[in-house]
């Protein structure tokens, strides 16, 4: 039965005349708008919301809501290309739309992958269907400014920004800045997107449009730009159009580290009785279990434990360069794996001849160990010269926003970021 709200509106009219005129009562009928969720009219079902318990399976949940096991097996088999029911995880919320009769048998199962995405499984009739549902998203652009007092992560925390955004900024500047060398008083500004569902429920971050990091009085700008619309790959470039990404990262650890020992051919080591023993690597100290990244694309050619090196992985990048990562607590990559720049290949430890948790990063050039911080290493592919004029126009409003710490800019032609076919 439809709920009908009768709104009675009484209007009284007064007149200076002796004979008052009566105003009829107006009765207006208002029918409430149906509520839709995930494409279904909720009024047509019994709504059941719960969270998957530890050890609970898809089959157990449907069985509890009056779906028999032959039907459950049929559902699992027919939707396996879209949704593997074996991969439902404890702690994930789900919704069941059940029939409105006395049995309240499940008709639709909705698994919430995250705040934005859900998998909808409809088995209300003989045709079983499964699809991905995306919540309508509102994207808001913001600009923030911060100062370094101790570290980037602490500064971002003080601005109530999540580690996800901190990691994105660390990735953008991984080739440009040594986060170990940041100084008190360094500052940054970031133009970024926040995503919301239902207007006010935060659902994560979108793109970082632009940023500037002031380090030791020098500004390091970064602008997100789509230089190849066919591949759809975006990169970050500086004010002059130089790509920030180089062929090698500055560090095999993201930013939570300190350099405890540098490349030094005359170093005296306590572990060997303070005898002179050349140190042909750079030691990055970090807590046990910190992820270690490959500093460039390449193929794993060694993954083993051996003597003083402890657990280590070696990556051959091309005929010129090879890198090795010593003293891991454990290795993640095996021989033959192709790894991309930034992929985790192992974890910080203290295996082999080591007096504390760190990774010893060693660098070979043409078969000879060298100090990568003193080598002129190849840069990534530069911006196409034909795109340079367009790029310089594209970044003008972004630079204005960063320099003036505001999102509004003077009126100017719109520059679209899709140019190369």
XYZ file of C-alpha atoms in Angstrom:
421
model
C 0.000 0.000 0.000
C 1.327 3.378 -0.932
C 1.889 5.806 1.871
C -0.056 8.916 1.013
C 0.510 12.122 2.897
C -2.415 14.476 2.887
C -1.290 18.070 3.193
C -4.116 20.343 4.292
C -3.648 23.948 3.407
C -6.045 26.356 5.025
C -6.407 29.822 3.605
C -8.311 32.491 5.525
C -9.401 35.664 3.892
C -10.476 38.745 5.723
C -12.517 41.460 4.239
C -13.660 44.833 5.450
C -17.048 43.997 4.029
C -19.812 42.804 6.325
C -20.325 39.588 4.369
C -17.186 37.447 4.752
C -16.285 35.298 1.794
C -15.483 31.676 2.692
C -12.306 30.158 1.168
C -12.629 26.453 0.347
C -10.193 23.953 1.944
C -7.586 22.714 -0.535
C -6.539 19.071 -0.158
C -3.291 18.204 -1.942
C -2.056 14.633 -2.347
C 1.732 14.055 -2.325
C 3.173 10.677 -3.304
C 6.746 10.137 -2.029
C 9.495 9.548 -4.610
C 10.759 5.914 -4.612
C 14.263 5.366 -3.242
C 16.641 3.669 -5.653
C 19.922 1.996 -4.679
C 22.216 0.185 -7.102
C 19.479 0.553 -9.725
C 16.714 -1.105 -7.655
C 13.598 0.354 -6.066
C 14.221 -0.445 -2.400
C 10.498 -0.321 -1.637
C 10.064 -3.529 -3.671
C 12.340 -5.570 -1.372
C 13.300 -6.272 2.192
C 16.674 -4.563 2.656
C 19.298 -6.570 4.591
C 22.736 -5.070 5.277
C 25.598 -6.871 6.987
C 29.350 -7.485 6.963
C 31.133 -10.682 5.922
C 32.423 -12.507 9.004
C 35.779 -14.248 9.275
C 35.566 -17.646 7.541
C 32.135 -16.906 6.093
C 31.535 -17.843 2.458
C 29.243 -16.589 -0.273
C 27.343 -19.880 -0.137
C 26.790 -19.698 3.613
C 25.382 -16.180 3.330
C 22.877 -17.121 0.591
C 21.952 -20.361 2.350
C 21.115 -18.372 5.461
C 18.785 -16.272 3.296
C 16.883 -19.254 1.886
C 18.731 -19.901 -1.392
C 19.353 -23.645 -1.833
C 22.804 -24.998 -2.668
C 22.016 -26.191 -6.229
C 20.980 -22.598 -7.024
C 24.078 -21.234 -5.225
C 26.358 -23.489 -7.308
C 24.600 -22.380 -10.479
C 25.035 -18.706 -9.524
C 28.744 -19.170 -8.763
C 29.339 -20.977 -12.067
C 27.511 -18.514 -14.292
C 29.081 -15.332 -12.873
C 32.674 -16.547 -12.371
C 33.990 -14.398 -15.249
C 32.623 -11.269 -13.548
C 32.782 -12.180 -9.876
C 34.748 -14.975 -8.208
C 32.647 -15.800 -5.148
C 35.658 -17.521 -3.519
C 37.359 -14.146 -3.142
C 34.837 -12.462 -0.838
C 36.808 -11.021 2.070
C 35.982 -10.779 5.745
C 35.144 -7.245 6.828
C 33.562 -6.257 3.520
C 29.978 -4.950 3.738
C 27.229 -6.460 1.639
C 23.548 -5.852 0.920
C 20.845 -8.394 0.187
C 17.556 -7.503 -1.469
C 15.037 -10.134 -0.351
C 11.444 -10.857 -1.300
C 8.748 -9.111 0.719
C 6.851 -12.299 1.541
C 7.070 -14.302 4.762
C 10.136 -16.277 3.565
C 12.215 -13.198 2.651
C 14.295 -15.153 0.138
C 17.379 -13.397 -1.249
C 16.928 -12.054 -4.786
C 19.981 -9.821 -5.229
C 23.428 -9.908 -3.572
C 25.523 -6.713 -3.584
C 29.186 -6.969 -2.587
C 30.805 -3.621 -1.791
C 34.362 -3.725 -3.150
C 35.025 -0.208 -1.881
C 33.156 3.053 -1.290
C 32.721 3.651 -5.014
C 32.527 0.214 -6.639
C 30.158 -2.675 -5.916
C 29.419 -5.990 -7.620
C 25.708 -6.673 -8.126
C 24.568 -10.305 -8.533
C 20.907 -10.639 -9.578
C 19.375 -14.125 -9.415
C 15.756 -13.056 -9.023
C 14.697 -15.070 -12.076
C 16.047 -17.847 -14.307
C 18.608 -15.568 -15.943
C 21.482 -14.903 -13.539
C 23.312 -11.609 -14.078
C 26.312 -9.913 -12.513
C 27.702 -6.444 -13.172
C 29.801 -3.712 -11.610
C 27.984 -0.709 -10.173
C 29.773 2.593 -9.705
C 28.428 5.182 -7.294
C 27.901 8.654 -8.816
C 31.008 10.638 -7.887
C 31.392 14.327 -7.235
C 34.945 15.564 -7.806
C 36.170 18.644 -5.947
C 39.436 20.378 -6.765
C 41.466 21.689 -3.831
C 44.751 23.419 -3.130
C 46.768 23.007 0.063
C 49.983 24.529 1.372
C 52.320 23.038 3.953
C 55.737 23.426 5.538
C 58.318 20.827 6.479
C 59.069 20.644 10.200
C 60.476 17.124 10.400
C 59.331 15.023 7.433
C 56.897 15.060 4.516
C 54.636 12.453 6.135
C 54.401 14.422 9.397
C 53.596 17.623 7.517
C 50.875 15.912 5.478
C 49.445 14.344 8.645
C 49.216 17.790 10.232
C 47.058 18.876 7.276
C 44.761 15.872 7.883
C 45.680 14.310 4.542
C 45.849 10.535 4.194
C 49.037 8.546 3.504
C 47.713 7.779 0.013
C 48.240 11.403 -1.036
C 51.611 11.492 0.721
C 52.728 8.449 -1.267
C 51.544 10.038 -4.519
C 53.621 13.162 -3.854
C 56.609 10.992 -2.936
C 56.192 9.123 -6.239
C 55.978 12.349 -8.268
C 59.217 13.715 -6.796
C 61.020 10.366 -6.425
C 63.487 11.288 -9.200
C 63.882 14.955 -8.260
C 64.111 15.238 -4.473
C 65.956 13.257 -1.835
C 63.373 13.202 0.941
C 66.086 12.400 3.463
C 67.586 15.826 2.776
C 64.437 17.882 3.269
C 65.064 20.793 5.626
C 62.939 22.535 8.213
C 61.314 25.473 6.454
C 60.979 23.769 3.060
C 57.423 24.151 1.788
C 55.017 22.754 -0.760
C 51.704 23.452 -2.493
C 49.531 20.841 -4.149
C 46.520 21.077 -6.460
C 44.588 17.822 -6.191
C 41.146 16.254 -6.447
C 38.948 14.759 -3.745
C 36.115 12.377 -4.587
C 32.774 12.331 -2.801
C 29.696 10.144 -3.044
C 26.303 11.316 -1.838
C 27.834 14.825 -1.847
C 29.591 14.581 1.510
C 31.000 11.057 1.940
C 34.740 11.140 1.195
C 35.689 8.400 -1.271
C 39.386 9.010 -1.898
C 41.657 11.170 -3.976
C 41.628 11.794 -7.695
C 44.435 13.278 -9.749
C 47.227 15.471 -8.468
C 47.054 18.209 -11.097
C 50.156 20.150 -10.127
C 52.555 20.751 -7.261
C 55.524 22.872 -6.291
C 58.136 21.962 -3.703
C 60.393 24.702 -2.371
C 63.632 23.043 -1.229
C 66.580 25.154 -0.071
C 65.042 28.203 -1.710
C 64.549 26.551 -5.116
C 61.115 25.804 -6.578
C 60.535 22.356 -8.090
C 57.319 22.430 -10.128
C 55.435 19.350 -11.296
C 52.545 19.385 -13.802
C 50.458 16.392 -14.827
C 50.254 16.272 -18.623
C 48.941 13.787 -21.186
C 51.538 13.791 -23.934
C 50.337 10.634 -25.687
C 46.565 10.368 -26.032
C 46.805 7.029 -27.869
C 48.454 5.181 -24.978
C 46.719 7.378 -22.425
C 49.899 7.741 -20.382
C 50.340 10.846 -18.261
C 53.642 12.090 -16.862
C 54.805 14.938 -14.655
C 56.938 17.679 -16.189
C 58.638 20.778 -14.844
C 57.995 24.372 -15.926
C 60.210 24.003 -19.009
C 58.666 20.732 -20.132
C 61.373 18.400 -18.812
C 60.026 15.084 -17.546
C 60.548 14.607 -13.808
C 60.868 10.862 -14.172
C 64.344 9.606 -15.007
C 65.460 6.103 -15.853
C 66.497 5.433 -12.246
C 64.921 6.339 -8.912
C 67.103 8.169 -6.402
C 66.354 5.571 -3.737
C 65.116 1.966 -3.540
C 62.994 3.006 -0.530
C 60.162 5.478 -0.935
C 60.975 8.138 1.651
C 61.006 6.711 5.185
C 64.748 6.101 5.403
C 68.119 7.628 6.205
C 71.412 7.097 4.414
C 73.603 5.421 7.016
C 76.640 4.902 4.779
C 77.595 6.126 1.320
C 79.796 4.755 -1.440
C 83.318 4.978 0.014
C 86.377 3.076 -1.205
C 88.357 3.944 1.986
C 85.728 3.194 4.611
C 86.720 1.477 7.857
C 84.095 -0.968 9.079
C 83.617 -1.992 12.727
C 82.313 -5.416 11.655
C 85.781 -6.146 10.201
C 87.833 -4.695 13.097
C 87.966 -1.177 11.613
C 90.135 -2.356 8.746
C 89.859 -0.433 5.500
C 87.283 -2.224 3.386
C 85.856 -0.512 0.341
C 82.138 0.072 0.501
C 80.850 0.060 -3.062
C 77.229 0.659 -2.199
C 74.870 3.080 -0.484
C 73.172 1.943 2.720
C 69.569 3.036 3.245
C 68.562 2.406 6.854
C 64.871 1.719 7.487
C 62.702 -0.375 9.770
C 62.526 -4.133 9.306
C 60.015 -5.104 6.642
C 60.068 -1.770 4.762
C 59.414 -2.457 1.044
C 62.441 -2.284 -1.283
C 61.742 -1.130 -4.860
C 63.560 -1.770 -8.111
C 64.961 1.608 -9.143
C 64.318 0.938 -12.856
C 62.673 -1.515 -15.228
C 64.567 -4.750 -15.711
C 64.802 -8.523 -15.323
C 65.711 -10.289 -12.088
C 68.947 -12.223 -12.740
C 69.728 -13.247 -9.143
C 67.533 -13.931 -6.128
C 69.316 -15.841 -3.410
C 71.002 -15.831 0.005
C 74.772 -15.833 0.025
C 77.368 -15.156 2.729
C 77.815 -11.557 3.838
C 75.299 -10.312 1.269
C 72.458 -12.109 3.039
C 69.228 -12.237 1.081
C 69.604 -10.200 -2.082
C 68.123 -9.556 -5.503
C 69.961 -8.420 -8.644
C 68.147 -6.684 -11.518
C 69.665 -6.326 -14.999
C 68.193 -3.213 -16.601
C 69.966 -3.349 -19.989
C 73.403 -4.129 -21.406
C 74.870 -1.190 -19.440
C 73.229 -1.097 -15.994
C 72.609 -3.645 -13.216
C 71.538 -3.002 -9.611
C 71.708 -5.212 -6.503
C 69.879 -4.979 -3.186
C 71.543 -6.706 -0.174
C 70.555 -7.776 3.381
C 66.829 -8.283 2.732
C 64.711 -9.889 5.420
C 62.964 -11.715 2.592
C 62.852 -11.634 -1.184
C 59.690 -11.115 -3.222
C 61.065 -11.566 -6.757
C 62.514 -14.670 -8.374
C 64.961 -15.137 -11.245
C 63.337 -14.380 -14.592
C 60.755 -11.935 -13.248
C 60.384 -8.706 -15.210
C 60.011 -5.849 -12.752
C 58.978 -2.282 -13.401
C 60.433 0.789 -11.794
C 58.905 1.071 -8.322
C 57.873 -2.598 -8.066
C 58.564 -4.151 -4.660
C 61.259 -6.839 -4.969
C 61.937 -7.513 -1.277
C 61.890 -6.136 2.246
C 64.454 -4.460 4.492
C 66.244 -6.709 6.940
C 69.650 -7.410 8.478
C 70.732 -10.716 6.941
C 74.379 -11.501 6.137
C 77.154 -9.191 7.386
C 74.945 -6.438 8.746
C 74.800 -4.567 12.035
C 71.275 -3.190 11.600
C 68.201 -3.074 9.380
C 69.063 -1.547 6.009
C 69.391 -2.250 2.306
C 72.794 -1.937 0.671
C 72.112 -0.615 -2.824
C 74.827 -1.344 -5.378
C 75.059 -0.077 -8.913
C 76.964 -1.522 -11.896
C 77.761 0.379 -15.094
C 79.406 -1.565 -17.901
C 80.370 -4.284 -15.426
C 82.010 -1.913 -12.921
C 80.564 -0.841 -9.570
C 80.047 2.930 -9.445
C 78.431 5.544 -7.204
C 75.052 6.269 -8.872
C 74.847 9.645 -7.127
C 77.952 10.806 -9.002
C 76.988 9.365 -12.365
C 75.105 11.206 -15.071
C 72.286 8.743 -15.582
C 69.976 8.685 -18.615
C 66.715 10.590 -18.395
C 63.359 9.264 -19.481
C 61.901 10.057 -22.897
C 61.555 13.870 -23.164
C 58.436 15.763 -24.181
C 57.933 15.819 -27.943
C 59.165 19.166 -29.309
C 55.963 19.653 -31.302
C 53.990 19.593 -28.026
C 56.166 22.113 -26.221
C 54.156 25.267 -27.213
C 50.891 23.621 -26.203
C 52.381 22.393 -22.937
C 53.657 25.842 -21.970
C 50.171 27.298 -22.498
C 48.590 24.395 -20.618
C 50.640 24.974 -17.442
C 50.156 28.757 -17.267
C 46.900 28.662 -15.253
C 48.261 25.886 -13.027
C 51.387 27.884 -12.248
C 49.236 30.923 -11.475
C 47.166 28.846 -9.048
C 50.258 27.545 -7.280
C 52.033 30.905 -7.152
C 48.945 32.697 -5.791
C 47.679 29.779 -3.674
C 44.177 30.037 -5.147
C 42.067 28.046 -7.575
C 40.552 31.009 -9.429
C 42.541 32.301 -12.392
C 42.122 35.243 -14.761
C 39.960 34.504 -17.800
C 41.897 32.870 -20.625
C 41.336 30.366 -23.447
C 40.694 26.790 -22.321
C 43.657 24.525 -23.074
C 42.638 20.896 -23.481
C 45.124 18.206 -22.463
C 44.587 15.886 -25.448
C 46.745 16.694 -28.410
C 48.760 13.906 -29.979
C 47.227 11.196 -32.151
